[in-house]
Short mmCIF file of C-alpha atoms and ligand atoms in Angstrom, two decimals:
data_model
loop_
_atom_site.label_atom_id
_atom_site.label_comp_id
_atom_site.label_asym_id
_atom_site.label_seq_id
_atom_site.Cartn_x
_atom_site.Cartn_y
_atom_site.Cartn_z
CA MET A 1 -42.81 5.30 60.33
CA PRO A 2 -43.41 3.32 63.56
CA GLY A 3 -43.86 -0.25 63.58
CA TYR A 4 -42.36 -3.55 62.57
CA ASP A 5 -42.11 -4.95 59.08
CA LEU A 6 -42.47 -8.52 59.75
CA HIS A 7 -41.62 -9.88 56.39
CA THR A 8 -38.38 -9.06 54.30
CA HIS A 9 -36.22 -10.64 51.81
CA SER A 10 -32.64 -9.91 50.70
CA THR A 11 -29.87 -11.31 48.26
CA ALA A 12 -29.63 -14.14 50.96
CA SER A 13 -32.64 -15.30 49.08
CA ASP A 14 -34.53 -14.02 46.04
CA GLY A 15 -34.44 -10.25 47.03
CA THR A 16 -32.27 -7.79 45.13
CA THR A 17 -31.01 -5.92 47.90
CA SER A 18 -28.26 -6.78 50.68
CA VAL A 19 -29.67 -7.15 54.02
CA THR A 20 -27.10 -4.20 55.02
CA ASP A 21 -29.08 -1.99 52.45
CA ASN A 22 -32.36 -3.23 53.82
CA VAL A 23 -31.18 -2.15 57.47
CA ALA A 24 -30.18 1.26 56.30
CA HIS A 25 -33.41 1.63 54.21
CA ALA A 26 -35.44 0.65 57.45
CA ARG A 27 -33.52 3.15 59.74
CA ALA A 28 -34.09 5.78 57.28
CA LEU A 29 -37.81 5.18 57.10
CA GLY A 30 -37.68 5.20 60.98
CA LEU A 31 -39.19 1.78 61.45
CA ASP A 32 -39.01 0.11 64.94
CA GLY A 33 -37.75 -3.17 63.52
CA ILE A 34 -37.63 -5.83 60.63
CA ALA A 35 -37.88 -9.39 60.59
CA VAL A 36 -35.05 -11.00 58.28
CA THR A 37 -37.21 -13.64 56.63
CA ASP A 38 -35.10 -15.07 53.46
CA HIS A 39 -36.75 -18.32 52.01
CA ASP A 40 -35.28 -21.58 53.56
CA THR A 41 -32.26 -19.71 55.04
CA MET A 42 -31.05 -17.48 58.15
CA ALA A 43 -27.94 -16.57 56.20
CA ALA A 44 -28.45 -12.93 56.39
CA VAL A 45 -29.38 -12.69 60.16
CA ASP A 46 -25.79 -11.93 61.41
CA GLU A 47 -25.16 -9.36 58.66
CA ALA A 48 -28.50 -7.69 59.55
CA ARG A 49 -27.46 -7.53 63.25
CA ALA A 50 -23.89 -6.08 62.38
CA ALA A 51 -25.58 -3.28 60.32
CA THR A 52 -28.26 -2.15 62.78
CA GLY A 53 -28.14 0.24 65.88
CA ASP A 54 -30.22 0.96 68.88
CA ASP A 55 -32.93 2.42 66.74
CA LEU A 56 -34.01 -0.64 64.96
CA GLU A 57 -34.56 -4.08 66.15
CA ILE A 58 -33.67 -7.19 64.10
CA ILE A 59 -35.99 -10.06 64.65
CA PRO A 60 -34.07 -13.18 63.31
CA GLY A 61 -36.20 -15.45 61.07
CA THR A 62 -36.95 -17.31 57.91
CA GLU A 63 -39.77 -17.92 55.51
CA PHE A 64 -39.98 -21.67 55.48
CA SER A 65 -41.33 -23.55 52.55
CA ALA A 66 -44.15 -26.10 52.96
CA GLU A 67 -46.55 -27.50 50.32
CA LEU A 68 -50.02 -28.58 50.13
CA ALA A 69 -51.14 -30.70 47.01
CA ALA A 70 -48.21 -29.02 44.80
CA SER A 71 -49.16 -25.57 45.98
CA SER A 72 -46.74 -23.45 48.17
CA VAL A 73 -47.44 -22.93 51.61
CA HIS A 74 -45.16 -20.26 53.27
CA VAL A 75 -44.46 -20.11 57.10
CA LEU A 76 -42.78 -17.39 58.76
CA GLY A 77 -40.55 -18.38 61.66
CA TYR A 78 -39.36 -15.82 63.99
CA TRP A 79 -36.29 -16.28 66.67
CA THR A 80 -35.59 -19.73 65.20
CA ASP A 81 -32.25 -21.12 65.92
CA PRO A 82 -30.41 -21.87 62.71
CA ARG A 83 -28.14 -24.58 64.83
CA ASP A 84 -31.12 -26.60 65.39
CA ARG A 85 -30.38 -29.92 63.72
CA ALA A 86 -33.86 -30.81 62.31
CA LEU A 87 -34.50 -27.39 61.02
CA ALA A 88 -31.04 -26.90 59.43
CA ALA A 89 -31.34 -30.42 57.97
CA GLU A 90 -34.54 -29.43 56.26
CA MET A 91 -33.21 -26.10 55.07
CA ASP A 92 -30.42 -27.98 53.46
CA ARG A 93 -32.51 -30.55 51.92
CA LEU A 94 -34.64 -27.61 50.52
CA ARG A 95 -31.74 -25.98 49.04
CA ASN A 96 -30.70 -29.08 47.16
CA GLU A 97 -34.39 -29.46 45.99
CA ARG A 98 -34.61 -25.94 44.87
CA LEU A 99 -31.62 -26.81 42.80
CA ARG A 100 -33.13 -29.71 41.26
CA ARG A 101 -36.37 -28.06 40.58
CA ALA A 102 -34.67 -25.10 38.89
CA GLN A 103 -33.17 -27.63 36.55
CA ASP A 104 -36.55 -29.12 35.69
CA ILE A 105 -38.13 -25.69 35.20
CA VAL A 106 -35.27 -24.65 32.88
CA ALA A 107 -35.89 -27.90 30.80
CA LYS A 108 -39.53 -27.14 30.85
CA PHE A 109 -38.94 -23.66 29.54
CA HIS A 110 -36.63 -25.27 26.60
CA GLY A 111 -39.58 -27.48 25.89
CA LEU A 112 -41.63 -24.37 25.42
CA ASP A 113 -39.03 -22.74 22.96
CA VAL A 114 -37.80 -20.33 25.92
CA PRO A 115 -33.97 -20.69 25.62
CA VAL A 116 -33.20 -19.66 29.39
CA SER A 117 -29.84 -20.71 30.72
CA MET A 118 -29.17 -22.57 34.16
CA ASP A 119 -25.73 -20.99 34.30
CA ARG A 120 -27.53 -17.54 34.24
CA VAL A 121 -29.96 -18.56 36.72
CA LEU A 122 -27.36 -19.83 39.19
CA GLU A 123 -25.44 -16.51 38.52
CA LEU A 124 -28.60 -14.56 39.70
CA ALA A 125 -28.91 -16.58 42.64
CA GLY A 126 -25.28 -15.85 43.60
CA GLY A 127 -25.23 -18.90 46.00
CA ALA A 128 -28.47 -18.12 47.77
CA PRO A 129 -31.31 -20.85 47.64
CA VAL A 130 -32.55 -20.64 43.94
CA GLY A 131 -35.95 -19.23 43.61
CA ARG A 132 -38.49 -18.56 40.89
CA PRO A 133 -37.82 -14.94 40.72
CA HIS A 134 -34.13 -15.65 39.67
CA ILE A 135 -35.53 -17.93 37.04
CA ALA A 136 -38.07 -15.21 35.83
CA GLN A 137 -35.13 -12.75 35.90
CA ALA A 138 -33.35 -14.98 33.51
CA VAL A 139 -36.18 -15.62 31.13
CA VAL A 140 -36.72 -11.90 30.69
CA GLU A 141 -33.04 -11.43 29.86
CA THR A 142 -33.60 -13.65 27.00
CA GLY A 143 -35.96 -11.31 25.55
CA ALA A 144 -38.68 -13.99 25.26
CA VAL A 145 -41.12 -12.31 27.83
CA ALA A 146 -41.26 -8.63 28.84
CA THR A 147 -41.50 -8.60 32.62
CA THR A 148 -41.08 -11.04 35.44
CA GLN A 149 -44.60 -10.66 36.48
CA GLU A 150 -45.54 -11.86 32.99
CA VAL A 151 -43.35 -14.84 33.40
CA PHE A 152 -45.08 -15.62 36.47
CA ASP A 153 -48.58 -15.07 34.98
CA ASP A 154 -48.10 -17.04 31.76
CA TYR A 155 -45.48 -19.82 33.15
CA LEU A 156 -44.19 -19.89 36.60
CA ALA A 157 -47.00 -19.57 39.12
CA ASP A 158 -48.24 -22.34 41.07
CA GLY A 159 -49.95 -24.73 38.57
CA GLY A 160 -48.55 -22.63 35.33
CA PRO A 161 -47.02 -24.62 32.38
CA ALA A 162 -43.31 -24.23 33.30
CA ASN A 163 -43.66 -24.57 37.12
CA VAL A 164 -42.56 -27.53 39.07
CA ALA A 165 -43.52 -27.88 42.62
CA LYS A 166 -40.82 -28.18 45.30
CA HIS A 167 -41.19 -31.29 47.44
CA ALA A 168 -41.64 -29.68 50.89
CA VAL A 169 -43.07 -30.71 54.05
CA HIS A 170 -46.74 -30.54 55.08
CA PRO A 171 -47.46 -27.11 56.70
CA VAL A 172 -48.18 -28.73 60.15
CA ARG A 173 -44.74 -30.37 60.01
CA ALA A 174 -43.28 -26.82 59.25
CA VAL A 175 -44.95 -25.53 62.31
CA GLU A 176 -43.37 -28.36 64.43
CA LEU A 177 -39.80 -27.79 62.85
CA LEU A 178 -39.92 -23.87 63.34
CA ILE A 179 -41.28 -24.42 67.18
CA GLY A 180 -38.72 -27.28 67.65
CA ALA A 181 -35.95 -24.59 66.57
CA GLY A 182 -37.05 -22.47 69.55
CA GLY A 183 -39.16 -20.13 67.43
CA VAL A 184 -42.70 -18.93 66.80
CA ALA A 185 -44.72 -19.80 63.59
CA VAL A 186 -46.96 -17.47 61.63
CA LEU A 187 -48.72 -18.34 58.31
CA ALA A 188 -47.49 -16.09 55.48
CA HIS A 189 -49.96 -14.56 53.06
CA PRO A 190 -52.66 -17.24 53.18
CA GLY A 191 -54.71 -15.47 50.49
CA LEU A 192 -51.89 -16.10 47.80
CA PHE A 193 -52.48 -19.91 48.15
CA GLY A 194 -53.27 -21.45 44.77
CA SER A 195 -53.95 -17.95 43.38
CA ARG A 196 -53.82 -19.23 39.88
CA THR A 197 -56.26 -22.05 40.07
CA GLY A 198 -58.71 -20.04 42.36
CA GLU A 199 -58.19 -22.68 44.98
CA VAL A 200 -58.44 -21.18 48.59
CA MET A 201 -56.32 -22.62 51.53
CA ASP A 202 -58.49 -25.11 53.54
CA ASP A 203 -59.55 -23.63 57.00
CA GLU A 204 -59.13 -27.12 58.42
CA VAL A 205 -55.47 -26.85 57.53
CA ILE A 206 -55.01 -23.58 59.35
CA GLU A 207 -56.78 -24.91 62.26
CA ALA A 208 -54.52 -27.90 62.38
CA MET A 209 -51.37 -25.58 62.07
CA ALA A 210 -52.84 -23.59 65.11
CA ALA A 211 -53.34 -26.89 66.96
CA ALA A 212 -49.67 -27.60 66.48
CA GLY A 213 -48.60 -24.38 68.10
CA MET A 214 -48.82 -21.62 65.15
CA VAL A 215 -49.27 -18.27 66.66
CA GLY A 216 -50.10 -15.96 64.16
CA ILE A 217 -51.51 -15.32 60.51
CA GLU A 218 -50.24 -12.66 58.21
CA ALA A 219 -53.63 -11.27 57.22
CA ASP A 220 -51.98 -7.90 56.18
CA HIS A 221 -49.94 -8.63 53.07
CA PRO A 222 -49.59 -6.15 49.96
CA ASP A 223 -50.94 -8.87 47.65
CA HIS A 224 -53.95 -9.59 49.63
CA THR A 225 -57.22 -8.04 48.68
CA ASP A 226 -59.31 -6.11 51.37
CA GLU A 227 -61.56 -9.03 51.53
CA GLN A 228 -58.72 -11.39 52.07
CA ARG A 229 -57.44 -9.07 54.70
CA ARG A 230 -60.69 -9.12 56.44
CA THR A 231 -61.16 -12.96 56.12
CA TYR A 232 -57.78 -13.70 57.59
CA ASN A 233 -58.14 -11.17 60.23
CA ASP A 234 -61.33 -12.61 61.29
CA LEU A 235 -59.97 -16.11 61.07
CA ALA A 236 -57.00 -15.15 63.40
CA VAL A 237 -59.31 -13.50 65.99
CA ALA A 238 -61.46 -16.71 65.84
CA LEU A 239 -58.60 -19.09 66.35
CA GLY A 240 -57.06 -16.70 69.12
CA LEU A 241 -54.05 -15.92 66.97
CA VAL A 242 -52.19 -12.97 66.42
CA VAL A 243 -52.83 -10.83 63.34
CA THR A 244 -49.34 -9.75 61.70
CA ALA A 245 -48.40 -7.37 58.89
CA GLY A 246 -45.15 -7.47 56.54
CA SER A 247 -44.28 -6.00 53.14
CA ASP A 248 -42.59 -9.02 51.74
CA TYR A 249 -40.02 -6.69 50.42
CA HIS A 250 -37.80 -8.20 47.61
CA GLY A 251 -35.94 -5.10 46.35
CA ASP A 252 -36.71 -4.50 42.68
CA ALA A 253 -38.09 -8.01 42.21
CA LYS A 254 -41.39 -6.80 43.47
CA GLU A 255 -43.44 -3.72 43.67
CA GLN A 256 -43.81 -3.18 47.40
CA ASP A 257 -41.67 -1.17 49.37
CA LEU A 258 -40.02 -1.97 52.71
CA GLY A 259 -42.47 -0.69 55.47
CA ASP A 260 -45.52 -0.93 53.04
CA ALA A 261 -47.13 -3.14 55.76
CA THR A 262 -46.13 -3.03 59.30
CA SER A 263 -47.10 -4.71 62.52
CA PRO A 264 -47.59 -2.68 65.78
CA ALA A 265 -45.28 -3.12 68.75
CA ALA A 266 -48.07 -4.89 70.54
CA ALA A 267 -48.40 -7.63 67.88
CA VAL A 268 -44.55 -8.35 68.04
CA GLU A 269 -44.78 -8.62 71.92
CA ALA A 270 -47.64 -11.08 71.73
CA LEU A 271 -45.48 -13.19 69.35
CA ARG A 272 -42.49 -12.76 71.64
CA ASP A 273 -44.47 -13.89 74.58
CA CYS A 274 -45.29 -17.23 72.56
CA ARG A 275 -41.63 -18.13 72.24
CA PRO A 276 -41.37 -21.75 73.43
CA GLY A 277 -39.42 -22.44 76.82
P1 AMP B 301 -39.97 -20.19 45.22
O1 AMP B 301 -39.66 -19.91 46.69
O2 AMP B 301 -38.83 -20.66 44.34
O3 AMP B 301 -41.38 -21.00 45.07
O4 AMP B 301 -40.63 -18.79 44.75
C1 AMP B 301 -41.36 -17.98 45.71
C2 AMP B 301 -41.27 -16.55 45.04
O5 AMP B 301 -41.62 -16.32 43.94
C3 AMP B 301 -42.20 -15.83 45.97
O6 AMP B 301 -41.59 -15.29 47.27
C4 AMP B 301 -42.44 -14.57 45.15
O7 AMP B 301 -41.53 -13.68 45.24
C5 AMP B 301 -42.60 -15.12 43.86
N1 AMP B 301 -43.90 -15.52 43.33
C6 AMP B 301 -44.45 -16.67 43.49
N2 AMP B 301 -45.63 -16.62 42.93
C7 AMP B 301 -45.72 -15.49 42.22
C8 AMP B 301 -46.78 -14.90 41.31
N3 AMP B 301 -47.90 -15.53 41.09
N4 AMP B 301 -46.47 -13.61 40.75
C9 AMP B 301 -45.33 -13.01 41.09
N5 AMP B 301 -44.23 -13.47 41.87
C10 AMP B 301 -44.51 -14.82 42.57
ZN1 ZN B 302 -39.40 -14.65 47.42
FE1 FE B 303 -43.99 -16.21 50.62
FE1 FE B 304 -41.90 -13.69 51.25
#
């Protein structure tokens, strides 16, 4: 399968497979490359590089957390330098913030008579930045809810009764931090913004992100409807941005497989040409 999967997770965040497994899986599929984009960390990048060979390019990156009116906005950064002090400091802060927020979410579940244990959440995270999928898995294990998707639908989606928003930076600041770290910034799955409340992401925010140097929009995401793909493809073209695709692979934590959405080499070259400096 030719092409680049520009959005993947591993056990370094809330995926269920190691990045070494993801690399082997990508090579078996015959992909040209994968971007390693764990939430708010670049911890898996070195392992990915060690696991690959000449047949699969590793694009180092992260899926960086931002927030707009208590709803999540995710910004993909590619070729970011994890040693950049401002980016590293914010990723550190986010890791602590995720811990605080997980404790608050667990307390909310207790208030809703769901006896989920914080110790189990931490065990499932295994030292990675704690994400809602870890909490959802721990809730399923209590037997109170059948599937992690039901946990999201009934409790944990943005705006849900057990959710607590992260305190994260404005999306424009996220773009600035990723570019400041030598990377390029791409808006992840804009169609998923506020999906529970029926809100859509304000085009003006996306335009402000582009004005701050953002270079692409992930229009092709497995959870986007055909209409969302068209809308964001057209918006990217109108703003002169690169259209990207990625599977948002999370191992067993989500339905989509690695390579379910891929970007052509030309899109990757267009992104590479936008690297600062
Ligand atoms: P967090 O980084 O802790 O805010 O969690 C974000 C992750 O939770 C996403 O990458 C998805 O894997 C998952 N997620 C968020 N919202 C939903 C939803 N409505 N349904 C299923 N999974 C979701
Ligand atoms: Zn995730
Ligand atoms: Fe995301
Ligand atoms: Fe993701």
